[in-house]
Coordinates of C-alpha atoms and ligand atoms in Angstrom, one line a residue:
M110 CA -19.1 17.8 -15.7
S111 CA -16.3 18.8 -18.3
L112 CA -16.5 22.2 -19.9
I113 CA -17.6 20.7 -23.5
P114 CA -20.6 18.3 -23.4
Y115 CA -19.7 15.0 -25.0
A116 CA -23.2 15.1 -26.8
L117 CA -21.5 17.9 -28.9
T118 CA -18.2 16.2 -29.4
R119 CA -19.3 12.8 -30.1
P120 CA -20.9 13.3 -33.6
F121 CA -17.8 14.9 -34.7
L122 CA -15.5 12.1 -33.4
F123 CA -17.9 9.5 -34.7
G124 CA -17.8 11.1 -38.2
M125 CA -14.1 10.0 -38.3
D126 CA -12.5 6.6 -38.8
P127 CA -12.3 5.0 -35.1
E128 CA -8.6 5.0 -35.0
A129 CA -8.2 8.5 -36.4
A130 CA -10.6 9.8 -33.9
H131 CA -8.6 8.0 -31.2
D132 CA -5.2 9.5 -32.4
F133 CA -6.8 13.0 -32.7
T134 CA -8.1 12.8 -29.2
M135 CA -4.9 11.4 -27.8
N136 CA -2.7 14.1 -29.6
L137 CA -5.1 16.8 -28.1
M138 CA -4.9 15.5 -24.8
A139 CA -1.1 15.0 -24.8
K140 CA -0.6 18.6 -26.0
G141 CA -3.4 20.1 -23.7
Q142 CA -2.6 18.4 -20.5
N143 CA -1.3 20.6 -17.8
T144 CA -2.4 23.8 -19.8
L145 CA -5.6 25.8 -19.8
V146 CA -7.0 23.5 -22.4
Q147 CA -7.3 20.8 -19.8
Q148 CA -10.4 22.5 -18.5
A149 CA -12.2 21.0 -21.4
W150 CA -12.2 17.6 -19.7
A151 CA -11.0 18.3 -16.2
Q152 CA -13.5 17.0 -13.5
P153 CA -13.3 16.8 -9.8
L154 CA -12.0 13.5 -8.2
V155 CA -14.9 11.8 -6.5
K156 CA -13.6 10.8 -3.1
D157 CA -14.2 7.3 -2.2
P158 CA -10.9 5.8 -0.9
I159 CA -10.3 2.1 -0.6
E160 CA -7.2 0.2 0.3
L161 CA -6.4 -2.8 -1.9
A162 CA -3.3 -4.8 -2.5
G163 CA -1.6 -2.4 0.0
L164 CA -2.4 0.6 -2.3
K165 CA -4.6 3.5 -1.4
F166 CA -7.1 4.1 -4.3
P167 CA -8.7 7.5 -4.0
N168 CA -11.7 6.2 -5.7
R169 CA -12.8 3.1 -7.2
V170 CA -12.9 3.8 -11.0
G171 CA -9.9 3.4 -13.1
M172 CA -8.9 3.9 -16.8
A173 CA -8.5 0.4 -18.4
A174 CA -5.3 -0.4 -20.3
G175 CA -5.1 0.1 -24.2
L176 CA -6.3 3.7 -24.6
D177 CA -3.0 5.2 -23.8
K178 CA -0.6 2.5 -25.0
N179 CA 2.5 4.8 -24.9
A180 CA 1.8 6.7 -21.5
R181 CA 1.5 10.0 -23.3
C182 CA -1.6 11.1 -21.5
I183 CA -1.3 10.1 -17.8
D184 CA -2.0 13.8 -16.6
A185 CA -4.8 14.4 -18.9
L186 CA -6.5 11.1 -17.6
A187 CA -5.7 12.0 -14.0
A188 CA -7.6 15.3 -14.6
M189 CA -10.7 13.3 -15.7
G190 CA -11.2 12.1 -12.2
F191 CA -9.9 8.5 -12.4
G192 CA -8.7 6.9 -9.2
F193 CA -6.3 4.9 -11.1
V194 CA -4.9 5.0 -14.6
E195 CA -3.5 2.0 -16.4
V196 CA -1.3 2.6 -19.4
G197 CA 0.2 0.1 -22.0
T198 CA 0.2 -2.7 -23.0
V199 CA 3.8 -1.9 -23.5
T200 CA 6.2 -4.5 -25.2
P201 CA 10.0 -4.7 -24.8
R202 CA 10.6 -3.5 -28.4
P203 CA 8.6 -1.1 -30.5
Q204 CA 6.1 -2.7 -32.9
P205 CA 3.6 -1.5 -35.6
G206 CA 0.6 -3.7 -34.6
N207 CA -1.7 -5.2 -37.3
P208 CA -2.5 -3.7 -40.7
K209 CA -5.3 -1.0 -40.8
P210 CA -8.2 -0.8 -40.5
R211 CA -8.2 -2.5 -37.1
M212 CA -10.7 -0.7 -35.0
F213 CA -14.5 -0.8 -35.6
R214 CA -17.6 0.8 -33.9
I215 CA -20.8 -1.1 -33.4
P216 CA -23.0 1.9 -32.2
E217 CA -26.2 -0.2 -32.2
R218 CA -24.6 -2.0 -29.3
N219 CA -22.3 0.6 -27.7
A220 CA -19.4 -1.8 -28.7
L221 CA -16.0 -1.8 -30.4
I222 CA -14.0 -4.5 -32.0
N223 CA -10.3 -4.0 -32.2
R224 CA -7.4 -6.0 -33.4
L225 CA -4.7 -3.4 -32.8
G226 CA -2.1 -6.0 -31.8
F227 CA -0.2 -4.2 -29.3
N228 CA 0.9 -1.3 -31.6
N229 CA 3.4 0.7 -29.3
E230 CA 6.6 2.6 -29.3
G231 CA 8.4 0.2 -27.0
L232 CA 9.7 0.1 -23.4
D233 CA 12.2 3.1 -23.6
A234 CA 9.7 5.5 -25.0
F235 CA 7.1 4.4 -22.7
L236 CA 9.2 4.9 -19.6
S237 CA 10.5 8.4 -20.8
N238 CA 6.7 9.4 -21.0
V239 CA 5.9 7.9 -17.7
K240 CA 8.8 9.9 -16.1
R241 CA 7.5 13.1 -17.6
S242 CA 4.1 12.8 -15.9
R243 CA 3.7 15.9 -13.7
A244 CA 0.7 14.6 -11.8
R245 CA 3.2 11.8 -10.6
A246 CA 5.9 14.1 -9.8
Q247 CA 3.7 16.5 -7.8
G248 CA 2.1 13.5 -5.8
A249 CA -1.5 13.3 -7.1
P250 CA -3.6 10.7 -5.4
M251 CA -4.4 8.8 -8.6
L252 CA -2.5 5.5 -8.9
L253 CA -0.7 4.3 -12.0
G254 CA -0.7 0.8 -13.4
L255 CA 1.8 -0.2 -16.0
N256 CA 0.5 -3.0 -18.3
I257 CA 3.1 -5.3 -19.9
G258 CA 3.0 -7.8 -22.8
K259 CA 5.1 -9.7 -25.3
N260 CA 6.3 -8.8 -28.8
A261 CA 4.5 -10.2 -31.7
T262 CA 7.7 -11.7 -33.1
T263 CA 8.8 -13.2 -29.9
P264 CA 8.1 -17.0 -30.2
I265 CA 5.5 -17.9 -27.6
E266 CA 8.0 -20.4 -26.0
D267 CA 10.1 -17.3 -25.2
A268 CA 7.4 -15.1 -23.9
T269 CA 8.6 -15.2 -20.3
S270 CA 11.8 -13.4 -21.4
D271 CA 9.6 -10.6 -22.8
Y272 CA 7.6 -10.3 -19.8
L273 CA 10.7 -10.3 -17.5
K274 CA 12.4 -7.6 -19.7
A275 CA 9.2 -5.4 -19.5
L276 CA 8.9 -6.0 -15.5
D277 CA 12.4 -5.1 -15.0
G278 CA 11.8 -1.7 -16.9
V279 CA 8.5 -0.8 -15.5
Y280 CA 8.9 -1.9 -11.9
P281 CA 10.5 1.2 -10.3
H282 CA 7.9 3.5 -11.9
A283 CA 4.7 1.6 -11.1
D284 CA 2.2 1.6 -8.4
Y285 CA 1.2 -1.8 -9.7
V286 CA 2.1 -3.9 -12.8
T287 CA -0.4 -5.8 -14.9
V288 CA 0.7 -8.9 -16.7
N289 CA -1.5 -9.0 -19.8
I290 CA -2.0 -12.6 -21.1
S291 CA -5.5 -12.1 -22.6
S292 CA -5.3 -10.0 -25.7
P293 CA -6.9 -12.1 -28.5
N294 CA -4.7 -10.0 -31.1
T295 CA -1.3 -11.4 -30.3
K296 CA -1.1 -15.1 -31.7
N297 CA -1.2 -17.7 -29.0
L298 CA -1.0 -15.0 -26.2
R299 CA -4.1 -16.5 -24.5
A300 CA -2.6 -20.0 -24.4
L301 CA -0.5 -18.5 -21.6
Q302 CA -3.7 -18.7 -19.5
S303 CA -3.6 -22.4 -19.6
D304 CA -2.4 -24.4 -16.7
E305 CA 1.4 -25.3 -17.3
A306 CA 2.1 -22.1 -19.3
L307 CA 0.6 -20.0 -16.6
D308 CA 2.3 -21.9 -13.8
A309 CA 5.7 -21.3 -15.5
L310 CA 5.2 -17.6 -16.4
L311 CA 3.8 -16.7 -13.0
G312 CA 6.6 -18.6 -11.3
A313 CA 9.2 -16.8 -13.1
I314 CA 7.5 -13.4 -12.6
A315 CA 7.1 -14.2 -8.9
Q316 CA 10.7 -14.9 -8.5
R317 CA 11.9 -11.8 -10.4
R318 CA 9.5 -9.7 -8.5
E319 CA 11.2 -10.9 -5.3
Q320 CA 14.6 -9.9 -6.6
L321 CA 13.1 -6.4 -7.8
A322 CA 11.6 -5.9 -4.4
T323 CA 14.9 -6.4 -2.7
Q324 CA 16.8 -4.2 -5.3
H325 CA 14.3 -1.2 -5.2
G326 CA 13.3 -1.6 -1.5
R327 CA 9.6 -1.7 -2.5
R328 CA 7.3 -4.5 -3.3
V329 CA 5.2 -3.4 -6.2
P330 CA 1.8 -5.4 -6.6
V331 CA 1.5 -7.5 -9.7
F332 CA -2.0 -8.1 -11.3
V333 CA -2.8 -10.6 -14.0
K334 CA -5.4 -9.7 -16.7
I335 CA -7.5 -12.5 -18.0
A336 CA -10.2 -13.0 -20.8
P337 CA -13.9 -13.5 -20.5
D338 CA -13.8 -16.5 -22.8
L339 CA -13.1 -19.1 -20.0
D340 CA -15.3 -21.6 -18.4
E341 CA -15.8 -22.1 -14.7
E342 CA -13.0 -24.9 -14.5
Q343 CA -10.4 -22.8 -16.3
V344 CA -11.3 -19.9 -14.0
G345 CA -10.8 -22.2 -11.0
V346 CA -7.3 -23.3 -12.3
I347 CA -6.2 -19.7 -12.9
A348 CA -7.5 -18.6 -9.5
A349 CA -5.4 -21.4 -7.8
T350 CA -2.4 -20.6 -9.9
L351 CA -2.6 -16.9 -9.0
Q352 CA -2.8 -17.6 -5.3
R353 CA 0.0 -20.2 -5.5
H354 CA 2.5 -17.7 -6.8
G355 CA 1.4 -14.8 -4.6
M356 CA -0.1 -12.6 -7.3
D357 CA -1.7 -9.5 -5.7
G358 CA -4.8 -9.3 -7.8
V359 CA -6.6 -10.2 -11.0
I360 CA -8.1 -7.9 -13.6
A361 CA -11.1 -9.5 -15.2
T362 CA -11.7 -9.1 -18.1
N363 CA -10.2 -8.2 -21.5
T364 CA -12.2 -8.2 -24.6
T365 CA -14.1 -11.3 -25.9
I366 CA -14.0 -13.3 -29.1
S367 CA -17.6 -14.1 -28.9
R368 CA -19.9 -12.4 -31.4
E369 CA -23.3 -13.6 -30.0
A370 CA -24.5 -10.2 -28.9
V371 CA -23.7 -8.4 -32.2
K372 CA -24.6 -10.9 -34.8
G373 CA -26.0 -9.5 -38.1
L374 CA -24.6 -6.0 -37.4
Q375 CA -22.1 -4.1 -39.4
H376 CA -18.5 -5.1 -38.6
A377 CA -19.7 -7.9 -36.3
E378 CA -17.6 -10.5 -38.2
E379 CA -14.4 -8.5 -38.0
T380 CA -11.6 -10.4 -36.3
G381 CA -10.4 -9.0 -33.0
G382 CA -11.8 -8.4 -29.3
L383 CA -15.2 -7.2 -28.7
S384 CA -15.6 -4.7 -25.9
G385 CA -18.3 -2.5 -24.5
A386 CA -22.0 -3.2 -23.4
P387 CA -22.0 -7.0 -25.0
V388 CA -19.1 -8.0 -22.7
L389 CA -20.7 -6.8 -19.3
E390 CA -22.6 -10.0 -18.5
A391 CA -19.6 -12.3 -19.5
S392 CA -17.2 -10.4 -17.5
N393 CA -19.4 -10.2 -14.5
Q394 CA -19.7 -14.0 -14.8
V395 CA -16.1 -14.5 -14.7
I396 CA -15.9 -12.0 -11.7
R397 CA -18.5 -14.0 -9.7
Q398 CA -16.7 -17.3 -10.4
L399 CA -13.3 -15.7 -9.5
R400 CA -14.7 -14.3 -6.2
A401 CA -16.1 -17.8 -5.3
A402 CA -12.8 -19.4 -6.1
L403 CA -10.6 -16.8 -4.5
G404 CA -12.4 -15.9 -1.2
S405 CA -13.4 -12.5 -0.1
R406 CA -10.1 -10.9 0.4
F407 CA -8.3 -11.4 -2.9
P408 CA -8.2 -8.2 -5.0
I409 CA -10.4 -8.3 -8.1
I410 CA -10.4 -5.4 -10.5
G411 CA -13.5 -5.6 -12.7
V412 CA -13.7 -4.4 -16.3
G413 CA -15.8 -4.9 -19.4
G414 CA -19.0 -3.1 -20.4
I415 CA -19.4 -0.4 -18.0
L416 CA -21.7 2.3 -19.8
S417 CA -23.4 3.7 -16.7
G418 CA -23.2 4.1 -12.9
A419 CA -25.6 1.0 -12.7
D420 CA -23.1 -1.1 -14.7
A421 CA -20.3 -0.2 -12.5
V422 CA -22.4 -1.0 -9.4
S423 CA -23.2 -4.5 -11.0
K424 CA -19.4 -5.3 -11.2
I425 CA -19.0 -4.4 -7.5
R426 CA -22.0 -6.6 -6.7
A427 CA -20.5 -9.5 -8.8
G428 CA -17.3 -9.3 -6.6
A429 CA -15.1 -6.7 -8.0
D430 CA -13.3 -4.4 -5.5
V431 CA -12.6 -1.6 -8.0
V432 CA -13.5 -1.2 -11.7
Q433 CA -12.0 0.1 -15.0
I434 CA -13.5 1.7 -18.1
Y435 CA -12.6 1.8 -21.7
S436 CA -15.3 1.6 -24.3
G437 CA -17.8 3.5 -22.1
L438 CA -15.5 6.5 -22.3
I439 CA -16.0 6.4 -26.2
Y440 CA -19.7 6.2 -26.1
R441 CA -20.4 8.2 -23.0
G442 CA -17.5 10.6 -22.6
S443 CA -15.7 11.6 -19.6
A444 CA -18.9 12.4 -17.6
L445 CA -19.1 8.5 -17.1
V446 CA -16.0 8.6 -14.8
P447 CA -17.6 10.6 -11.9
E448 CA -21.0 9.0 -12.5
A449 CA -19.5 5.5 -12.0
A450 CA -17.4 6.6 -9.0
R451 CA -20.5 8.2 -7.3
A452 CA -22.7 5.3 -7.9
I453 CA -20.2 3.0 -6.4
A454 CA -19.7 5.5 -3.5
Q455 CA -23.3 5.5 -2.8
M456 CA -23.9 1.8 -2.8
R457 CA -25.6 0.3 0.3
Ligands
FMN730 C1 -9.2 -0.3 -28.7 C2 -8.9 -1.1 -27.6 C3 -7.5 -1.4 -27.3 C4 -7.3 -2.1 -26.2 N1 -6.0 -2.3 -25.8 C5 -5.6 -3.0 -24.7 C6 -4.2 -3.3 -24.2 O1 -3.4 -2.9 -25.0 N2 -4.0 -4.0 -23.1 C7 -5.0 -4.5 -22.5 O2 -4.7 -5.0 -21.3 N3 -6.3 -4.2 -22.7 C8 -6.6 -3.6 -23.8 N4 -8.0 -3.4 -24.1 C9 -9.1 -4.1 -23.3 C10 -9.5 -3.0 -22.3 O3 -8.6 -2.7 -21.3 C11 -10.6 -3.8 -21.6 O4 -10.2 -4.8 -20.7 C12 -11.9 -4.2 -22.5 O5 -12.0 -3.2 -23.6 C13 -13.2 -4.3 -21.7 O6 -13.6 -3.1 -21.1 P1 -14.7 -2.1 -21.8 O7 -15.7 -2.9 -22.3 O8 -14.9 -1.1 -20.8 O9 -13.9 -1.5 -23.1 C14 -8.3 -2.7 -25.3 C15 -9.6 -2.3 -25.6 C16 -9.9 -1.5 -26.7 C17 -11.4 -1.2 -27.0

């Protein structure tokens, strides 16, 4: 367990506006990482190694994308005991995101709604931060995923050029790259999950990845992150397209646009993506469908609604190889990381 119990920290953070609490915590972690302050959240890395997509994961619990959009806190997150940390989504150019307020808590359901809209400082700032990570330089076992997206002002017809620019930039610095086509907060982004658009995008990415592999002498795995709001047929088409283009894995899932589970609660009707406990079953359902469509060997990273060790185990049982957490960290604090990693390690 970390030095300060989250039961004490949470009321303080939940007394603040959600985005202000987020910024406060990220600033603290960015300043405190690699100093004595880091003891406040440092935890041992649960050892439960697994090889996936040619990568050696030290354990099966990762930080999901979106918490650290600018890659400022890689070392702080490494110290929390994550086996892998995904930072971003980064877009080629800096952008402010949507107007505030744009992040809401629904504590009755351990849920969040966000419509941040890829607020980030852009690729150059992101890469400078990635290069500054000491954990990386010192060869920490944690893996680093770099998650890429498109700028809001880039027309959807030109999305591929944004993804290729971002891929070129992040490629030499990533253990894996995630192509995010599933945020509900960038207009038309999720249309990239549909048959022809996905085929064209992944075709271009696969081709560029071959060039980059030759140029850098290293083949970096590419994962694609999808939404939970898909029916079985759409999941089947996506699965076939991923395999056809030699993608190395799929991350399932992003936030949901469904409000079924939070109806009538304060903030439930805010526009954006719902995350946390209400998305667990929908995500697990997509994972089950993906596993059935992809066969037993294709890497699946399961994310959505993990609030306990048992939730993490449910994702592995649904067919995920490894899992990621975001909202659970807000509701449960960093103790959830070793709890989930241990629960998975002890599975029979
Ligand atoms: C505030 C917030 C911002 C997010 N930003 C991103 C993002 O930039 N890129 C991305 O791929 N996913 C993003 N996500 C989605 C999470 O990575 C994750 O897929 C989703 O929240 C479901 O997991 P959870 O229930 O554990 O939060 C974001 C989620 C939240 C709550």
